[in-house]
Amino acid sequence: MDTHADLVFLDGRVVTVDAEFSVAEALAVTAGVISAVGRRDEVVPLIGPRTRVVDLRGATLLPGINDSHLHGCAFGMATPPLSLDLGHPAVSSLADVAEAVREAVAGAPAGQWITGHGWDTGYLDECVGDPLRQPSRHDLDAVSPDHPVVLYSFSGHATWVNSKALELIGIDRSTVAPPGGAIVADEAGEPTGLLHEGAQDLVRNALPPLSRPERTDAIRSTLAALARLGVTSYTEPGLGPGGEGIMRGALGGETLDVYRELLADGELTARVGVLLLPTGMASTTEEFARGLAALAGEAGGADPRRLAVHGVKVFADGIVPNKTAWMHEPYVGGGCGSLCVGGDTDTERTAGHQLGVHVTGDRAIDTVADAFAAAMAEHPRPDARHYVIHGDFLTAHSMEVLAAHGFGVNMNPTIKWTVSDMEEEFVGIERAAYAWPYRDAIDAGVRVASGSDAPVTAPDWRQGVATMVLRESKAAGRVSGPEQRIGLAEAIRTYTIDAAWQDFADDWKGSLEPGKVADLCVLDGDLLAADPRDIPSMPVVLTVMDGRIVHDTLRG
């Protein structure tokens, strides 16, 4: 029997992310599994005539990156050519957005919807110059009087449309927003074209649903982008009935079928964990229960190490820039936000499922943490691994509760990097600096995983690591909350072994140890010795998933 390895890596910095965060110099892969890790002389004997030998030349070999909160289908749909790129630096002003729409209209058939993603008032000159200036339908009407336009914000919590879209949807001054949503109106009471939170469903439900080929192309695009970044696992947080009105159904139940098809065809180049979304951003207990019942049986039918349904997602509140996160203390200018769920929490209906709850405000997080604890007391489940999604303003109380019960938090360092400067105008300097308190959460014993929330931000873990270590902002480069900095090893763990914990998979992935799956990421250069500011520009030169090379620039 051939005992030689399929892949051998020599002379590098093999960052194992084991319990001691030990660093080796060589690693071998046999039949999709790590077969040896250690010194060069311990691994060389496994080289045979058919072994591919990779000379790392001092490069860094890491466990495959696990982006633990990434909307895969939506990310594909939000990027060209399927959508206009309206993020920074592609656009820098409202005028730039209008010009991009004008160009799209010029090449579009009559009546076709124009879609775009990524606009952020923190990077639009007119809005930066005047904080009261917000995007409006009037900015779009001149360039697109006859084509309906729908533009999603970078956060996914606000949508900007033109007058033609409002007309087709049927939104006017008398339209009542759904619970938990807002139709922004001007001083005369007319809709401005901005829709917040659950009110976005009004426009999304009016759009033609995504076709199966569109979903497939979107996910293929995402998989290719993730392979280039060394990402070998991600959590798709919200597939099911509640996703059909979000991102033109990119989060809907049919998307799970597309994932199954891609897996069957050998095209799924990353491991995908799924949270099911029984209802939308705002719902009653009865609606949630009906949606959950409709998803019965969705977890089966696939290799659970490649495509697995882990649990259920619920929305508790909104986000700080929309003043919809539920806070203990008022926002600058007043208001505390609110919960966006209707009715009481139905803990019995979610018993037996891992629960991930979107929650950002401190008051809402305290409420959710206490609800987790109450649910576990009534319906004990060992190792439930429930977790808070985003957790921007975790309090000492919520950290204590989460740690005591073995619950986690899924934080977003690239969002911290993006919004640090902007948040000051909503919650003040002190609270903005505290947002995403990595140091306090880890010190409290809470298991912390990191995710990009793509398409909210690009799924670039390198920027995430740099942000956790530096706490510097994207726009101004200012340090935001230096006391919440964490070390490089801790930051890497949030994208590897601790993200694997969230997936109930830390016993077979997330670190480079013999017997674990060969999910690998090779970063050019010595990550452990690099200036943190240089980490985002360090190239990913090789990505391996399950022993299969899915990205390779070493040979070219």
XYZ file of C-alpha atoms in Angstrom:
556
model
C 0.000 0.000 0.000
C 1.291 3.481 -0.944
C 1.947 5.424 2.264
C 3.292 8.498 0.542
C 1.597 11.863 0.908
C -0.291 13.660 -1.844
C 0.917 17.099 -0.772
C 3.916 18.118 1.302
C 4.764 21.656 2.457
C 8.327 22.384 3.514
C 10.360 25.247 4.953
C 7.592 27.595 5.999
C 5.805 28.976 9.008
C 3.136 26.327 9.649
C 0.782 28.104 12.067
C -1.115 25.178 13.546
C -3.610 27.117 15.727
C -3.529 24.186 18.126
C -4.037 24.736 21.849
C -0.487 26.104 22.232
C -0.558 28.016 18.927
C 2.576 26.105 18.000
C 4.474 26.808 14.791
C 5.953 23.955 12.723
C 8.026 23.986 9.526
C 6.440 21.210 7.457
C 3.089 19.517 6.846
C 1.825 16.548 4.820
C -1.592 15.765 3.358
C -2.795 12.268 2.482
C -6.242 11.479 1.040
C -7.652 14.865 2.038
C -6.463 14.627 5.643
C -3.467 16.133 7.429
C -1.139 13.189 7.972
C 1.868 14.875 9.574
C 2.913 18.212 11.086
C 6.343 18.945 12.443
C 9.971 19.377 11.544
C 11.253 19.066 7.988
C 13.039 15.781 8.685
C 9.851 14.294 10.103
C 7.812 15.049 6.966
C 10.310 14.496 4.130
C 10.089 10.651 4.380
C 6.439 10.899 3.274
C 7.435 12.286 -0.132
C 6.883 9.828 -2.980
C 7.084 9.939 -6.786
C 3.580 11.394 -7.101
C 3.758 13.799 -4.164
C 3.510 17.482 -4.960
C 6.120 19.230 -2.860
C 5.528 22.909 -2.073
C 8.604 24.887 -1.049
C 7.069 27.600 1.131
C 10.306 29.632 1.231
C 9.275 31.123 4.551
C 5.644 31.726 3.606
C 2.858 31.169 6.124
C 0.649 28.079 6.073
C -2.608 28.550 7.983
C -5.779 26.552 8.488
C -8.315 27.369 5.788
C -10.126 30.568 6.724
C -13.663 30.188 8.064
C -15.778 33.322 7.431
C -18.471 32.624 9.977
C -21.085 35.089 8.685
C -21.217 35.570 4.916
C -24.245 35.764 2.635
C -22.805 33.727 -0.221
C -25.530 34.019 -2.815
C -26.218 37.649 -1.924
C -22.521 38.510 -2.206
C -22.443 37.103 -5.721
C -25.589 39.012 -6.664
C -24.181 42.230 -5.195
C -21.064 42.321 -7.334
C -20.553 43.086 -11.033
C -21.706 42.071 -13.547
C -24.906 41.159 -11.683
C -25.146 44.516 -9.890
C -23.677 48.027 -9.922
C -20.763 48.477 -7.548
C -21.657 51.514 -5.438
C -19.215 50.975 -2.600
C -16.171 53.042 -1.738
C -13.917 53.703 -3.640
C -15.982 52.888 -6.744
C -18.180 55.896 -5.966
C -17.445 58.938 -3.807
C -20.570 61.060 -4.123
C -24.276 61.047 -4.853
C -23.330 62.447 -8.262
C -21.135 59.377 -8.873
C -24.033 57.088 -8.002
C -26.312 58.960 -10.401
C -23.709 58.667 -13.160
C -23.400 54.901 -12.626
C -27.178 54.566 -12.843
C -27.277 56.719 -15.970
C -24.759 54.459 -17.701
C -26.707 51.348 -16.698
C -29.966 52.806 -17.985
C -28.354 53.577 -21.351
C -27.734 49.873 -21.942
C -30.883 48.444 -20.358
C -34.076 47.308 -22.112
C -37.170 49.416 -21.493
C -38.653 48.859 -18.057
C -35.780 46.749 -16.686
C -34.996 47.208 -13.003
C -31.587 48.740 -12.295
C -29.956 47.352 -9.153
C -26.858 48.376 -7.234
C -25.192 47.592 -3.923
C -22.821 49.068 -1.413
C -23.635 52.772 -1.036
C -22.565 54.238 2.278
C -23.362 57.794 3.355
C -20.083 57.854 5.273
C -18.271 57.896 1.916
C -20.589 60.107 -0.169
C -19.242 63.659 -0.294
C -22.589 65.422 -0.102
C -23.648 63.415 2.963
C -20.280 63.807 4.679
C -20.423 67.564 4.129
C -23.958 67.795 5.492
C -24.977 64.977 7.883
C -28.629 65.898 7.333
C -28.301 65.252 3.600
C -29.515 61.758 2.775
C -29.932 59.950 -0.557
C -33.245 60.758 -2.221
C -35.381 59.609 -5.128
C -34.729 63.037 -6.662
C -31.024 62.144 -7.020
C -32.035 59.296 -9.327
C -35.105 60.570 -11.144
C -33.215 62.803 -13.554
C -31.046 59.963 -14.838
C -33.719 57.255 -14.700
C -37.232 58.623 -15.094
C -38.615 55.445 -16.691
C -36.508 52.585 -15.310
C -37.190 51.564 -11.714
C -34.012 51.762 -9.623
C -33.291 49.927 -6.369
C -29.971 50.486 -4.611
C -29.049 48.517 -1.487
C -26.868 50.083 1.182
C -23.629 48.420 2.282
C -25.312 47.334 5.520
C -28.340 45.660 3.995
C -30.563 47.623 6.359
C -31.528 50.474 4.002
C -32.696 50.599 0.383
C -32.792 53.669 -1.890
C -35.242 53.784 -4.785
C -36.384 56.296 -7.405
C -39.861 57.614 -8.064
C -40.567 55.046 -10.785
C -39.869 52.244 -8.323
C -42.127 53.850 -5.702
C -44.869 54.098 -8.332
C -44.587 50.443 -9.365
C -44.452 49.241 -5.784
C -47.386 51.414 -4.780
C -45.688 53.388 -2.028
C -47.030 56.872 -1.376
C -47.599 59.209 1.565
C -50.409 57.020 2.892
C -48.453 53.750 2.869
C -47.957 52.265 6.337
C -44.565 50.654 6.958
C -44.504 47.045 8.158
C -43.722 46.461 11.849
C -40.075 47.104 12.549
C -39.618 49.091 9.325
C -39.648 52.737 8.276
C -40.579 54.611 5.090
C -38.561 57.817 5.353
C -40.639 60.902 4.495
C -39.742 64.533 3.835
C -41.187 67.543 5.631
C -44.222 67.453 3.343
C -44.892 63.807 4.246
C -43.824 62.430 0.866
C -41.571 59.335 0.681
C -37.965 60.311 0.043
C -37.099 56.970 -1.536
C -35.317 55.574 1.540
C -36.685 52.437 3.154
C -35.275 51.075 6.424
C -35.296 47.564 7.900
C -38.537 45.624 7.305
C -39.910 48.302 4.972
C -37.376 47.090 2.412
C -39.583 44.056 1.870
C -42.038 46.309 0.054
C -39.584 46.852 -2.784
C -37.886 43.483 -2.687
C -41.171 41.640 -2.976
C -41.969 43.682 -6.092
C -38.801 42.604 -7.877
C -38.859 39.589 -10.177
C -37.552 36.567 -8.222
C -34.093 35.278 -8.897
C -33.993 32.487 -11.431
C -32.193 29.236 -10.654
C -29.399 30.093 -13.140
C -28.948 33.540 -11.527
C -28.572 31.969 -8.092
C -26.141 29.393 -9.431
C -24.009 31.996 -11.198
C -23.978 34.168 -8.069
C -22.752 31.363 -5.833
C -20.141 30.277 -8.378
C -18.847 33.850 -8.453
C -18.657 33.901 -4.658
C -16.864 30.562 -4.455
C -14.227 31.744 -6.920
C -13.672 34.963 -4.954
C -13.401 33.086 -1.645
C -10.905 30.577 -3.042
C -8.663 33.490 -4.042
C -8.821 34.717 -0.434
C -8.060 31.391 1.240
C -11.592 30.986 2.599
C -12.533 27.293 2.783
C -15.635 27.490 5.013
C -18.428 29.980 5.558
C -21.776 30.314 7.265
C -24.699 31.253 4.995
C -26.863 32.958 7.643
C -30.448 32.938 6.481
C -31.873 30.546 3.892
C -35.583 29.842 3.929
C -38.990 31.522 3.646
C -37.783 34.627 5.480
C -35.151 35.212 2.835
C -37.463 35.306 -0.154
C -38.064 39.033 0.291
C -34.423 39.839 0.981
C -31.918 40.475 -1.795
C -34.425 39.375 -4.458
C -34.640 35.993 -2.784
C -30.873 35.469 -2.662
C -31.394 34.210 0.873
C -34.445 32.134 -0.015
C -35.122 28.435 0.314
C -34.391 27.648 -3.332
C -30.801 28.772 -2.783
C -30.223 25.759 -0.519
C -31.198 23.513 -3.436
C -28.591 25.272 -5.601
C -25.944 24.559 -2.968
C -26.936 20.883 -3.025
C -26.607 20.794 -6.813
C -23.179 22.433 -6.728
C -22.046 19.917 -4.120
C -23.319 16.996 -6.204
C -21.506 18.364 -9.261
C -18.210 18.796 -7.412
C -18.302 22.599 -7.659
C -18.670 23.473 -3.978
C -15.114 24.608 -3.242
C -15.888 25.732 0.304
C -17.697 24.099 3.193
C -21.046 25.777 3.835
C -22.928 25.893 7.111
C -26.480 27.212 7.023
C -28.785 29.022 9.404
C -32.402 28.707 8.302
C -34.507 31.873 8.252
C -38.149 30.998 8.927
C -39.395 34.602 8.691
C -38.177 38.054 7.717
C -36.825 40.903 9.819
C -40.111 41.427 11.648
C -42.570 38.663 12.455
C -44.987 37.360 15.019
C -44.466 34.185 17.030
C -47.101 32.453 14.905
C -45.366 33.414 11.648
C -42.055 32.177 12.999
C -43.561 28.858 14.017
C -45.154 28.369 10.574
C -41.890 29.190 8.847
C -39.955 26.798 11.056
C -42.451 24.010 10.372
C -42.049 24.601 6.623
C -38.324 23.987 6.972
C -38.675 20.566 8.600
C -36.333 18.118 6.923
C -34.168 20.769 5.214
C -31.103 19.600 7.119
C -30.780 16.266 5.348
C -29.599 15.037 1.983
C -25.960 16.177 1.851
C -22.508 15.413 3.227
C -22.682 17.250 6.589
C -18.984 18.101 6.419
C -19.516 19.912 3.118
C -23.058 21.323 3.444
C -24.823 21.372 6.795
C -27.810 23.103 8.353
C -26.741 24.109 11.855
C -29.690 26.077 13.166
C -32.063 29.011 12.881
C -31.614 32.774 12.539
C -33.789 35.438 14.165
C -33.644 39.245 13.930
C -33.903 41.085 17.254
C -33.150 44.680 16.246
C -31.571 46.741 13.475
C -28.285 48.675 13.206
C -26.774 51.819 14.694
C -26.524 53.937 11.477
C -30.295 53.639 11.034
C -30.857 54.278 14.770
C -32.731 50.965 14.874
C -30.359 49.105 17.227
C -32.067 48.968 20.654
C -29.894 50.900 23.104
C -29.958 51.575 26.835
C -28.895 55.202 26.348
C -30.398 57.474 23.665
C -28.734 58.165 20.352
C -27.253 61.568 19.653
C -30.390 63.505 18.756
C -32.733 61.216 20.695
C -34.422 57.863 20.441
C -33.232 54.444 21.630
C -34.322 52.217 18.735
C -36.425 49.143 19.417
C -36.790 45.430 18.981
C -37.997 44.519 15.500
C -39.657 41.233 16.421
C -43.390 41.081 16.886
C -44.893 39.190 19.791
C -43.008 37.155 22.407
C -39.966 34.987 21.829
C -41.105 31.438 21.099
C -38.369 29.532 22.896
C -40.213 26.215 22.720
C -40.397 26.343 18.921
C -36.632 26.753 18.642
C -35.696 24.060 21.146
C -33.266 21.602 19.603
C -31.830 24.100 17.101
C -28.721 26.230 17.301
C -30.011 29.793 17.373
C -28.154 32.756 15.891
C -29.768 36.097 16.713
C -29.003 39.297 14.817
C -28.681 41.857 17.571
C -26.537 44.997 17.800
C -27.775 47.376 20.526
C -26.709 46.905 24.148
C -30.256 46.808 25.490
C -31.291 44.282 22.865
C -28.211 42.121 23.496
C -28.949 41.973 27.205
C -32.488 40.917 26.376
C -31.324 38.201 23.975
C -28.653 36.853 26.340
C -31.220 36.592 29.137
C -33.659 34.907 26.731
C -30.977 32.350 25.794
C -30.430 31.561 29.457
C -34.174 31.282 30.129
C -34.667 29.013 27.120
C -31.864 26.715 28.239
C -33.334 26.526 31.743
C -36.676 25.465 30.313
C -35.300 23.282 27.505
C -31.814 22.069 28.509
C -29.592 21.076 25.625
C -25.947 20.240 26.214
C -23.579 22.166 23.966
C -26.268 24.173 22.154
C -23.732 26.773 20.960
C -26.333 29.512 20.551
C -24.716 32.792 19.595
C -25.243 36.494 19.182
C -24.748 37.744 15.627
C -22.837 41.059 15.401
C -22.940 41.923 19.114
C -21.715 45.469 18.506
C -22.377 46.698 22.029
C -22.010 43.656 24.267
C -22.337 44.649 27.913
C -20.560 43.156 30.904
C -23.878 41.543 31.852
C -24.420 39.926 28.461
C -20.818 38.671 28.344
C -21.206 37.097 31.769
C -24.406 35.319 30.727
C -23.014 34.126 27.401
C -19.811 32.811 28.978
C -21.622 31.086 31.834
C -23.773 29.077 29.428
C -21.177 28.320 26.778
C -22.725 30.645 24.190
C -20.808 32.658 21.601
C -20.708 35.901 19.684
C -20.052 36.453 15.997
C -18.320 39.802 15.472
C -17.472 41.742 12.318
C -14.056 43.437 12.339
C -14.287 44.653 8.740
C -17.544 46.422 9.589
C -15.791 47.996 12.591
C -13.076 49.185 10.204
C -15.699 50.609 7.832
C -18.052 52.432 10.219
C -15.821 53.549 13.113
C -15.748 57.224 12.144
C -19.387 57.382 11.078
C -20.790 55.850 14.275
C -19.597 58.733 16.418
C -22.371 60.959 15.090
C -24.999 58.429 16.201
C -23.745 57.208 19.581
C -20.928 59.587 20.520
C -17.168 59.071 20.688
C -17.050 56.789 23.722
C -19.658 54.273 22.580
C -18.361 54.278 18.998
C -14.881 53.393 20.265
C -16.255 50.535 22.382
C -18.209 48.922 19.517
C -17.205 45.303 18.869
C -15.409 44.815 22.214
C -13.152 41.890 21.267
C -10.791 42.243 24.245
C -13.527 42.315 26.859
C -15.458 39.434 25.262
C -12.430 37.138 25.069
C -11.346 38.043 28.600
C -14.874 37.264 29.838
C -14.608 33.753 28.399
C -17.022 34.218 25.495
C -16.174 32.225 22.363
C -15.678 34.816 19.604
C -15.846 34.101 15.865
C -15.358 36.648 13.084
C -17.266 37.146 9.852
C -17.450 39.724 7.083
C -21.243 39.830 6.686
C -20.541 40.065 2.946
C -21.885 41.780 0.922
C -21.914 44.334 3.770
C -18.108 44.290 3.561
C -15.693 42.379 1.354
C -14.869 38.923 2.750
C -11.221 39.799 3.340
C -10.078 38.210 6.586
C -6.665 39.877 6.261
C -8.241 43.288 6.829
C -10.256 41.786 9.662
C -7.120 40.535 11.401
C -5.402 43.898 10.973
C -8.437 45.689 12.422
C -8.638 43.453 15.479
C -4.959 44.095 16.201
C -4.883 47.828 15.368
C -8.479 49.098 15.794
C -7.829 51.689 13.050
C -10.656 53.099 10.926
C -10.946 52.913 7.160
C -11.804 56.538 6.424
C -9.457 58.437 8.718
C -7.060 55.799 10.016
C -7.856 56.869 13.572
C -7.591 54.390 16.434
C -11.032 53.470 17.745
C -11.051 51.791 21.139
C -7.395 50.775 21.642
C -8.292 49.001 24.878
C -10.266 46.482 22.795
C -7.269 45.413 20.694
C -6.383 41.733 20.718
C -3.225 39.868 19.755
C -2.492 38.354 16.360
C -2.893 34.778 17.589
C -6.273 35.606 19.126
C -7.395 37.294 15.910
C -6.405 34.284 13.798
C -8.326 31.975 16.133
C -11.550 33.908 15.490
C -11.287 33.023 11.775
C -10.231 29.401 12.299
C -10.735 27.190 15.355
C -13.336 29.394 17.066
C -15.311 29.726 13.846
C -15.124 25.923 13.571
C -16.549 25.739 17.102
C -19.546 27.737 15.909
C -20.004 25.068 13.216
C -19.835 22.186 15.738
C -16.707 21.168 13.804
C -13.691 22.115 15.927
C -12.878 18.419 16.391
C -12.229 17.929 12.657
C -11.336 21.339 11.170
C -10.031 24.766 12.174
C -6.447 23.825 13.074
C -3.498 22.064 11.420
C -3.270 18.823 13.382
C -2.946 15.207 12.189
C -6.333 13.652 11.481
C -8.058 16.932 10.669
C -9.267 17.784 7.177
C -6.757 19.401 4.846
C -8.275 22.865 4.536
C -5.285 25.149 4.031
C -4.385 28.742 3.194
C -0.892 29.835 2.154
C -0.064 33.495 2.659
C 3.042 34.886 0.966
C 5.437 36.151 3.615
C 5.786 35.682 7.371
C 2.454 36.641 8.887
C 3.726 36.346 12.454
C 6.498 38.893 11.875
C 4.601 41.277 9.579
C 3.644 44.842 10.410
C -0.130 44.572 10.989
C -0.702 47.393 8.512
C 0.898 45.239 5.804
C -1.278 42.175 6.436
C -4.165 43.226 4.127
C -1.773 43.334 1.152
C -0.110 39.953 1.776
C -1.140 37.745 -1.184
C -2.939 34.435 -0.745
C -0.984 32.164 -3.099
C -2.554 28.744 -2.488
C -5.872 27.469 -1.152
C -6.647 23.814 -0.434
C -10.061 22.474 0.545
C -10.414 18.830 1.604
C -7.009 18.122 0.102
C -7.984 19.600 -3.267
C -6.175 22.675 -4.601
C -8.810 25.290 -5.471
C -6.556 28.340 -5.930
C -2.917 28.301 -6.983
C -0.610 31.088 -8.097
C 2.569 29.356 -6.965
C 3.006 27.642 -10.309
C 2.336 30.651 -12.476
